[in-house]
Coordinates of C-alpha atoms in Angstrom, one line a residue:
M25 CA 0.0 0.0 0.0
A26 CA 1.3 3.3 -1.0
I27 CA 1.7 5.8 1.8
T28 CA 1.1 9.5 1.1
S29 CA 2.8 12.2 3.3
R30 CA 0.9 15.1 4.2
A31 CA 2.1 18.8 5.3
P32 CA 1.7 18.9 9.0
A33 CA -1.4 21.3 9.8
P34 CA -0.9 24.0 12.0
G35 CA -1.0 22.8 15.5
G36 CA 0.7 19.7 14.6
G37 CA -2.2 18.2 12.9
V38 CA -2.2 17.2 9.2
S39 CA -4.2 19.2 6.5
V40 CA -6.5 17.2 4.4
P41 CA -8.2 18.8 1.3
P42 CA -11.6 18.7 1.0
A43 CA -13.5 15.7 -0.6
G44 CA -13.8 16.3 -4.3
S45 CA -11.3 18.9 -4.6
S46 CA -8.0 18.5 -6.3
A47 CA -4.7 20.2 -4.9
R48 CA -3.4 23.2 -7.3
P49 CA -1.2 26.1 -7.0
P50 CA -2.5 29.5 -5.9
D51 CA -3.4 32.1 -8.3
G52 CA -1.0 34.9 -9.1
P53 CA -1.6 38.5 -8.6
P54 CA -4.6 40.3 -10.1
G55 CA -4.4 41.2 -13.5
R56 CA -3.4 44.9 -14.2
G57 CA -6.0 47.6 -15.4
T58 CA -6.1 49.4 -18.6
A59 CA -3.5 52.4 -18.9
W60 CA -6.5 55.1 -18.7
A61 CA -7.7 53.6 -15.2
E62 CA -4.2 53.5 -14.0
G63 CA -3.6 57.1 -15.1
V64 CA -6.9 58.3 -13.4
Q65 CA -6.0 56.2 -10.1
R66 CA -2.5 57.9 -10.2
L67 CA -4.1 61.3 -10.5
R68 CA -6.3 60.6 -7.6
E69 CA -3.3 59.6 -5.6
A70 CA -1.8 62.8 -6.5
A71 CA -4.4 65.0 -5.8
T72 CA -4.4 63.9 -2.1
T73 CA -1.2 65.8 -1.7
E74 CA -0.3 69.4 -2.0
P75 CA 2.8 68.7 -4.3
G76 CA 0.7 66.6 -6.4
R77 CA -2.3 69.1 -6.8
L78 CA 0.3 71.7 -7.9
R79 CA 1.8 69.4 -10.5
I80 CA -1.6 69.0 -11.9
I81 CA -2.4 72.6 -11.8
G82 CA 0.9 73.5 -13.6
A83 CA 0.2 71.0 -16.3
V84 CA -3.2 72.3 -16.7
L85 CA -2.3 75.9 -17.0
A86 CA 0.6 75.3 -19.5
A87 CA -1.8 73.0 -21.7
L88 CA -4.4 75.9 -21.5
I89 CA -1.9 78.3 -22.6
V90 CA -0.3 76.3 -25.4
L91 CA -4.0 75.6 -26.6
F92 CA -4.8 79.2 -26.9
G93 CA -1.7 80.1 -28.8
T94 CA -1.8 77.1 -31.1
V95 CA -5.6 77.9 -32.0
S96 CA -4.8 81.8 -32.1
V97 CA -2.1 81.4 -34.6
W98 CA -4.2 78.9 -36.8
E99 CA -7.1 81.5 -36.5
I100 CA -5.0 84.6 -37.6
S101 CA -3.0 82.6 -40.0
D102 CA -6.4 81.7 -41.8
R103 CA -7.7 85.1 -41.7
A104 CA -4.3 86.7 -42.7
A105 CA -4.4 84.6 -45.9
A106 CA -7.8 85.8 -46.7
A107 CA -6.9 89.3 -46.5
D108 CA -3.9 88.5 -48.4
D109 CA -6.1 86.9 -51.2
V110 CA -8.4 90.1 -51.2
V111 CA -5.5 92.1 -51.7
G112 CA -3.4 90.2 -54.3
R113 CA -5.6 87.8 -55.8
S114 CA -9.3 88.1 -55.9
Q115 CA -9.8 91.9 -55.8
P116 CA -7.2 92.0 -59.0
L117 CA -9.1 89.1 -60.6
S118 CA -12.4 91.1 -60.0
A119 CA -10.9 94.3 -61.6
D120 CA -9.6 92.3 -64.4
A121 CA -13.1 90.8 -65.1
A122 CA -14.6 94.3 -65.1
S123 CA -11.8 95.5 -67.4
I124 CA -12.7 92.8 -69.9
Y125 CA -16.2 93.6 -69.9
R126 CA -15.2 97.4 -70.5
S127 CA -12.6 96.5 -73.1
L128 CA -15.1 94.4 -75.1
A129 CA -17.8 97.2 -74.9
D130 CA -15.5 99.9 -75.8
A131 CA -14.4 97.9 -78.6
D132 CA -17.8 97.4 -79.9
T133 CA -18.4 101.2 -79.7
T134 CA -15.5 102.2 -81.1
S135 CA -16.0 99.7 -84.3
S136 CA -19.3 101.5 -84.9
S137 CA -17.7 104.8 -84.6
G138 CA -15.2 104.0 -87.0
F139 CA -17.8 102.5 -89.4
L140 CA -19.7 106.0 -89.2
L141 CA -16.5 107.8 -90.2
G142 CA -16.6 106.3 -93.4
A143 CA -14.2 103.9 -95.7
Q144 CA -11.3 105.7 -94.5
E145 CA -11.3 105.1 -90.9
P146 CA -9.2 107.3 -88.8
R147 CA -6.1 105.9 -87.3
E148 CA -6.8 106.9 -83.9
V149 CA -10.0 104.9 -83.8
R150 CA -8.6 101.9 -85.5
Q151 CA -5.8 101.8 -82.8
R152 CA -8.2 102.1 -80.1
Y153 CA -10.1 99.1 -81.2
E154 CA -7.1 97.2 -81.5
K155 CA -6.0 98.3 -77.8
D156 CA -9.2 97.1 -76.5
I157 CA -9.1 93.8 -78.3
S158 CA -5.6 93.3 -77.3
N159 CA -6.2 94.5 -73.5
A160 CA -9.2 91.9 -73.4
S161 CA -7.2 89.0 -74.9
K162 CA -4.1 89.5 -72.4
L163 CA -6.7 89.7 -69.4
L164 CA -8.5 86.6 -70.4
V165 CA -4.8 84.7 -70.6
S166 CA -4.0 86.2 -67.3
A167 CA -7.5 85.3 -65.6
A168 CA -7.2 81.6 -66.9
A169 CA -3.8 81.3 -65.2
N170 CA -5.0 82.8 -61.8
T171 CA -8.7 81.8 -61.4
G172 CA -7.7 78.6 -59.9
G173 CA -10.4 76.0 -59.3
N174 CA -13.3 78.3 -60.0
E175 CA -15.3 76.4 -62.6
D176 CA -17.9 79.0 -63.3
S177 CA -14.9 81.3 -64.1
R178 CA -13.1 79.1 -66.3
E179 CA -16.3 78.2 -68.3
Q180 CA -16.8 81.8 -69.0
I181 CA -13.0 82.4 -70.1
A182 CA -13.3 79.6 -72.4
L183 CA -16.5 80.8 -74.0
L184 CA -15.0 84.2 -74.4
S185 CA -11.8 82.9 -75.8
E186 CA -14.0 81.1 -78.4
Q187 CA -16.1 83.7 -79.3
L188 CA -13.8 86.9 -79.6
P189 CA -11.8 85.6 -82.7
R190 CA -15.5 85.3 -84.3
Y191 CA -16.4 88.9 -83.3
T192 CA -13.3 90.1 -84.5
G193 CA -13.7 88.5 -87.9
L194 CA -17.2 89.6 -88.4
I195 CA -15.7 93.3 -87.9
E196 CA -13.1 92.9 -90.5
Q197 CA -15.6 91.6 -92.8
A198 CA -17.6 94.8 -92.1
R199 CA -14.8 97.0 -92.7
A200 CA -13.5 95.4 -95.6
T201 CA -17.0 95.6 -97.2
N202 CA -17.5 99.2 -96.1
R203 CA -14.4 100.2 -97.9
Q204 CA -15.8 98.8 -100.9
G205 CA -18.9 101.2 -100.6
L206 CA -21.2 98.0 -100.1
P207 CA -24.2 98.4 -97.9
L208 CA -23.7 95.0 -96.8
G209 CA -21.1 96.3 -94.2
G210 CA -23.8 97.5 -92.1
A211 CA -25.3 94.2 -91.7
Y212 CA -21.9 92.6 -90.8
L213 CA -21.7 95.2 -88.0
R214 CA -24.9 94.6 -86.8
Y215 CA -24.4 90.9 -86.7
A216 CA -21.2 91.5 -84.8
N217 CA -22.9 93.9 -82.5
E218 CA -25.7 91.2 -81.9
Q219 CA -23.0 88.5 -80.9
M220 CA -21.2 91.0 -78.7
T221 CA -24.4 91.8 -76.6
T222 CA -25.9 88.3 -76.6
Q223 CA -22.5 86.0 -76.1
L224 CA -19.6 88.1 -75.1
L225 CA -21.0 90.7 -72.9
P226 CA -23.1 88.2 -71.0
A227 CA -20.2 85.8 -70.6
A228 CA -17.9 88.8 -69.4
Q229 CA -20.7 89.9 -66.8
R230 CA -20.9 86.3 -65.3
L231 CA -17.2 86.2 -65.1
Y232 CA -17.3 89.6 -63.4
E233 CA -19.8 88.3 -60.9
S234 CA -18.3 85.0 -60.1
E235 CA -14.9 86.9 -59.2
T236 CA -16.8 89.5 -57.3
K237 CA -18.6 86.9 -55.4
R238 CA -15.2 85.1 -54.4
L239 CA -13.9 88.6 -53.6
Y240 CA -16.7 88.9 -51.1
T241 CA -16.1 85.5 -49.9
D242 CA -12.7 86.2 -49.1
H243 CA -13.3 89.5 -47.6
D244 CA -15.9 88.0 -45.1
D245 CA -13.3 85.1 -44.2
A246 CA -10.7 87.8 -43.1
R247 CA -13.3 90.0 -41.2
S248 CA -14.7 86.9 -39.3
W249 CA -13.9 87.1 -35.6
P250 CA -11.6 84.4 -34.1
L251 CA -14.0 83.5 -31.4
A252 CA -12.3 80.3 -30.3
S253 CA -9.1 82.0 -29.8
I254 CA -10.8 84.8 -27.8
A255 CA -12.7 82.2 -25.5
L256 CA -9.6 80.2 -25.1
G257 CA -7.7 83.2 -24.0
L258 CA -10.4 84.4 -21.3
L259 CA -10.4 80.9 -20.2
A260 CA -6.5 80.7 -19.8
I261 CA -6.4 84.0 -18.0
A262 CA -9.2 83.0 -15.5
A263 CA -7.3 79.9 -14.7
L264 CA -4.1 81.8 -14.2
V265 CA -5.8 84.4 -12.1
W266 CA -7.5 81.4 -10.1
A267 CA -4.1 79.8 -9.7
Q268 CA -2.5 83.1 -8.2
R269 CA -5.4 83.6 -5.8
R270 CA -5.2 80.0 -4.5
N271 CA -1.5 80.5 -4.3
Y272 CA -2.2 83.5 -2.1
R273 CA -4.7 81.7 0.1
H274 CA -2.3 79.1 0.8
T275 CA 1.1 81.1 1.5
N276 CA 0.0 84.7 1.9
R277 CA 2.4 85.6 -0.6
V278 CA 0.7 88.6 -2.8
L279 CA 2.7 87.6 -6.0
N280 CA 4.1 84.6 -8.0
H281 CA 6.3 85.9 -10.5
G282 CA 6.0 82.9 -12.9
L283 CA 2.3 83.1 -12.7
V284 CA 2.3 86.8 -13.0
A285 CA 4.5 86.7 -16.1
A286 CA 2.4 83.9 -17.5
T287 CA -0.8 86.1 -17.2
A288 CA 0.9 89.3 -18.6
A289 CA 2.1 87.0 -21.7
S290 CA -1.5 85.7 -22.2
L291 CA -3.1 88.9 -21.8
V292 CA -0.7 90.6 -24.3
V293 CA -1.8 87.9 -26.8
L294 CA -5.4 88.5 -26.0
L295 CA -5.6 92.2 -26.4
W296 CA -3.0 91.9 -29.6
L297 CA -5.5 89.5 -31.1
T298 CA -8.5 91.5 -30.3
V299 CA -7.4 94.9 -31.1
G300 CA -5.5 93.9 -34.3
H301 CA -8.3 92.1 -35.5
T302 CA -10.6 95.1 -34.8
V303 CA -8.3 97.3 -36.8
A304 CA -8.1 94.8 -39.6
R305 CA -12.0 94.3 -39.8
S306 CA -12.1 98.2 -39.6
S307 CA -10.0 98.6 -42.6
L308 CA -11.4 95.8 -44.7
S309 CA -14.9 97.1 -43.9
E310 CA -13.7 100.7 -45.3
A311 CA -12.1 99.0 -48.6
R312 CA -15.4 97.1 -49.3
A313 CA -17.9 100.2 -48.4
D314 CA -15.8 103.0 -49.9
G315 CA -13.9 101.1 -52.5
Q316 CA -15.2 97.9 -53.9
E317 CA -19.0 99.1 -53.8
S318 CA -17.9 102.6 -55.4
M319 CA -15.9 100.8 -58.1
K320 CA -18.8 98.4 -58.7
V321 CA -21.4 101.2 -59.2
L322 CA -18.8 103.2 -61.4
N323 CA -18.0 100.3 -63.4
D324 CA -21.9 99.6 -64.2
A325 CA -22.1 103.3 -65.0
R326 CA -19.2 102.9 -67.4
I327 CA -20.4 99.9 -69.1
A328 CA -23.9 101.8 -69.4
S329 CA -22.3 104.6 -71.1
L330 CA -20.6 102.5 -73.6
Q331 CA -23.5 100.5 -74.4
A332 CA -25.5 103.9 -74.9
R333 CA -23.0 105.1 -77.2
A334 CA -23.0 101.9 -79.2
G335 CA -26.5 102.2 -79.4
E336 CA -26.4 105.7 -80.6
N337 CA -24.0 104.8 -83.4
L338 CA -25.8 101.9 -84.6
T339 CA -29.0 103.9 -84.6
L340 CA -27.5 106.0 -87.5
I341 CA -25.8 103.0 -89.2
A342 CA -29.2 100.8 -89.3
R343 CA -31.3 103.8 -90.2
G344 CA -34.5 102.2 -88.8
A345 CA -33.7 98.7 -90.2
V346 CA -34.0 96.9 -86.8
L347 CA -37.1 97.5 -84.7
A348 CA -37.8 97.0 -81.0
E349 CA -40.4 94.6 -79.7
D350 CA -43.2 96.8 -80.1
K351 CA -42.3 96.7 -83.8
K352 CA -42.5 100.8 -84.1
S353 CA -39.6 102.0 -82.3
D354 CA -35.9 101.9 -83.5
K355 CA -34.2 99.3 -81.3
Y356 CA -30.9 101.0 -81.1
D357 CA -32.7 104.3 -80.3
V358 CA -34.5 102.3 -77.2
D359 CA -31.3 100.7 -76.1
F360 CA -29.7 104.1 -76.1
T361 CA -32.7 105.5 -73.9
N362 CA -32.6 102.5 -71.3
N363 CA -28.7 102.6 -71.1
M364 CA -28.8 106.3 -70.4
K365 CA -31.4 105.7 -67.7
Q366 CA -29.0 103.2 -66.0
L367 CA -26.1 105.6 -66.3
D368 CA -28.1 108.4 -64.7
A369 CA -29.0 105.9 -61.7
G370 CA -25.4 104.7 -61.4
L371 CA -24.0 108.4 -61.4
A372 CA -26.5 109.4 -58.7
I373 CA -25.4 106.3 -56.4
A374 CA -21.7 107.1 -57.1
L375 CA -22.2 110.6 -56.0
R376 CA -23.5 109.1 -52.7
L377 CA -20.9 106.7 -52.1
A378 CA -18.0 109.1 -52.8
D379 CA -16.6 110.1 -49.4
D380 CA -14.2 112.6 -50.7
E381 CA -13.5 115.4 -53.2
A382 CA -11.2 113.5 -55.2
G383 CA -13.9 111.0 -55.7
R384 CA -16.7 113.2 -56.2
G385 CA -15.3 115.7 -58.6
P386 CA -14.7 113.1 -61.7
V387 CA -18.4 111.8 -60.9
G388 CA -19.7 115.4 -61.2
R389 CA -18.0 116.0 -64.3
A390 CA -19.6 112.8 -65.7
V391 CA -22.9 114.0 -64.5
D392 CA -22.4 117.4 -66.6
G393 CA -21.1 115.3 -69.4
V394 CA -24.3 113.2 -69.5
K395 CA -26.4 116.4 -69.6
Q396 CA -24.3 117.7 -72.7
W397 CA -24.6 114.3 -74.4
K398 CA -28.4 114.0 -74.1
Q399 CA -28.9 117.6 -75.5
R400 CA -26.7 116.9 -78.5
H401 CA -28.2 113.4 -79.0
S402 CA -31.7 114.9 -79.0
A403 CA -30.5 117.4 -81.9
A404 CA -29.0 114.7 -84.0
R405 CA -31.9 112.3 -83.5
E406 CA -34.1 115.1 -84.6
A407 CA -32.3 115.7 -87.9
D408 CA -32.2 112.1 -88.4
L409 CA -35.8 111.7 -87.9
K410 CA -36.5 114.3 -90.5
G411 CA -34.4 112.5 -93.1
D412 CA -31.3 114.6 -92.8
Y413 CA -28.8 112.1 -92.2
E414 CA -25.8 114.2 -93.5
A415 CA -26.8 116.8 -90.8
A416 CA -27.1 114.2 -88.0
L417 CA -23.8 112.4 -88.8
P418 CA -21.6 115.2 -87.8
Q419 CA -23.7 115.9 -84.5
V420 CA -22.9 112.5 -83.4
V421 CA -19.3 111.7 -84.5
G422 CA -18.0 115.4 -84.9
D423 CA -16.0 117.1 -87.7
E424 CA -14.2 120.6 -88.0
K425 CA -17.8 122.4 -87.7
H426 CA -19.1 120.2 -85.1
K427 CA -16.6 120.1 -82.2
E428 CA -19.4 119.8 -79.4
S429 CA -20.7 116.6 -80.9
S430 CA -22.4 114.0 -78.7
G431 CA -19.2 112.1 -79.4
A432 CA -17.2 114.5 -77.6
A433 CA -19.5 114.5 -74.8
F434 CA -19.4 110.7 -74.3
D435 CA -15.6 111.0 -74.4
T436 CA -15.7 113.4 -71.4
V437 CA -18.1 110.9 -69.5
D438 CA -16.0 108.2 -70.3
A439 CA -12.7 109.7 -69.3
S440 CA -14.3 111.1 -65.9
L441 CA -15.5 107.6 -65.0
E442 CA -12.0 106.1 -65.8
Q443 CA -10.6 108.7 -63.5
A444 CA -13.1 108.0 -60.7
V445 CA -12.5 104.3 -61.1
A446 CA -8.8 104.6 -60.7
H447 CA -9.4 106.9 -57.6
E448 CA -11.5 104.3 -55.9
Q449 CA -9.2 101.4 -56.7
Q450 CA -6.5 103.3 -54.9
E451 CA -8.7 103.9 -52.0
F452 CA -9.4 100.3 -51.9
T453 CA -6.0 98.9 -52.2
R454 CA -4.9 101.4 -49.3
A455 CA -7.4 100.3 -47.1
A456 CA -7.2 96.7 -47.7
R457 CA -3.6 96.8 -47.2
D458 CA -3.9 98.6 -44.1
G459 CA -6.1 95.7 -42.9
L460 CA -3.6 93.0 -43.7
G461 CA -1.1 95.0 -42.1
A462 CA -2.9 95.1 -38.6
L463 CA -2.4 91.4 -38.7
G464 CA 1.2 91.4 -39.5
G465 CA 3.5 90.1 -36.8
L466 CA 0.6 88.5 -34.8
V467 CA 1.2 85.2 -35.9
T468 CA 4.9 85.0 -34.8
G469 CA 4.2 87.4 -31.9
A470 CA 1.4 85.1 -30.5
A471 CA 3.5 82.0 -30.9
V472 CA 6.6 83.4 -29.0
L473 CA 4.6 84.8 -26.1
V474 CA 2.5 81.6 -25.4
V475 CA 5.8 79.7 -25.2
I476 CA 7.1 82.1 -22.9
G477 CA 3.6 82.0 -21.0
A478 CA 3.5 78.4 -20.8
A479 CA 7.2 78.2 -19.5
A480 CA 6.7 80.7 -16.9
A481 CA 3.5 79.0 -15.6
L482 CA 5.7 76.0 -15.0
L483 CA 8.5 78.0 -13.5
G484 CA 6.0 79.5 -11.1
I485 CA 4.5 76.2 -10.0
G486 CA 8.2 74.7 -9.8
R487 CA 9.0 77.5 -7.2
R488 CA 6.4 76.3 -5.1
L489 CA 7.0 72.6 -5.5
S490 CA 10.6 73.5 -4.3
E491 CA 9.4 74.3 -1.0
Y492 CA 8.2 70.7 -0.4
R493 CA 11.7 69.3 -0.9

């Protein structure tokens, strides 16, 4: 029989395992918890002592200051980039789109003026037309290169690039036929004008509206308040003030140099952020209200004047061959009247928007020029309706005896509006650059100051911890 040895039980007896059980080694230590649970437990243990609580406060303060700085740098960088786009990209593209429209409208007006002057078109008229077409072509190439991912703009640029050579071809056919003394030249010119008014100018208008919309989007992005940065700045300063008050209550020391330095650095960033953005916002608002809005009104007025002049010229060229929708009135004379109404309305708004004498002066001269233009047009139109084409023509295009023609009045209006647009462009650029400048240095300054603030907060808490060693 096998003899089984048993370990002695306490008190000298023998331990016997319970019936039905088997002997096995005891289990190991309990399994470890998750890293998050261990971290929370350590924080709880640390919070039971003053040094532990100080370490937690220091870490929280430093993290808040760094987060404040990070968000501030991100938001201000975003707004500075938008302001830079306003100055260097979207506004120039909007201005170029307006110039494309003006160049096309002026080319159409100039071609009809040259046609009225007869087979021997004056050299200066021909050069003005060619300059308009060349300017429109160059601006289209520039717009195509800089418009980026704006699909609507790219579509309009493609349409303009396709239709412009067709228009110039029709104008050349009209000129060649006119030099031969054939009446078919007028038909070519009217067809070219129809293509301009139904294809090219509407596409140019859509391009201008698309680029202006992007300008307003960039403008709004640059002006939007950095609310997250301001909120975090206030939170960081409140936490620093609380930490200093707690320090005073525990030590009766009024100042902790590290915490005071951190508070000062955070306060400087917050004030710099608020004041800088307020100044930038004000300057950008001025650029929009006193510059962009005025330019838009003036550009519309100038376009209306160009289209009115084209309608005036085509009234003489068509000689009643093209009727308006009422089948009684001359279409081009009706177009002239409608465009002059738009011109009057635009000039009235431009005068109201002009905020200095340099802006009001050219607009006032344009208003006087429109009055003269209407008077001279009425006289020429009266002669034409009487059937005296030879008397009406010089009153429109001018000659040695008719220096004060409607064409001369139109030139005064156009030159005055061009001067007004140039002035408002300068006002816009100045104000927009001031807005961009107000944000200059803020990104770098905020980054440096928050690093100093976070380090100062840690040093201030470190001084308190050294007292426990």
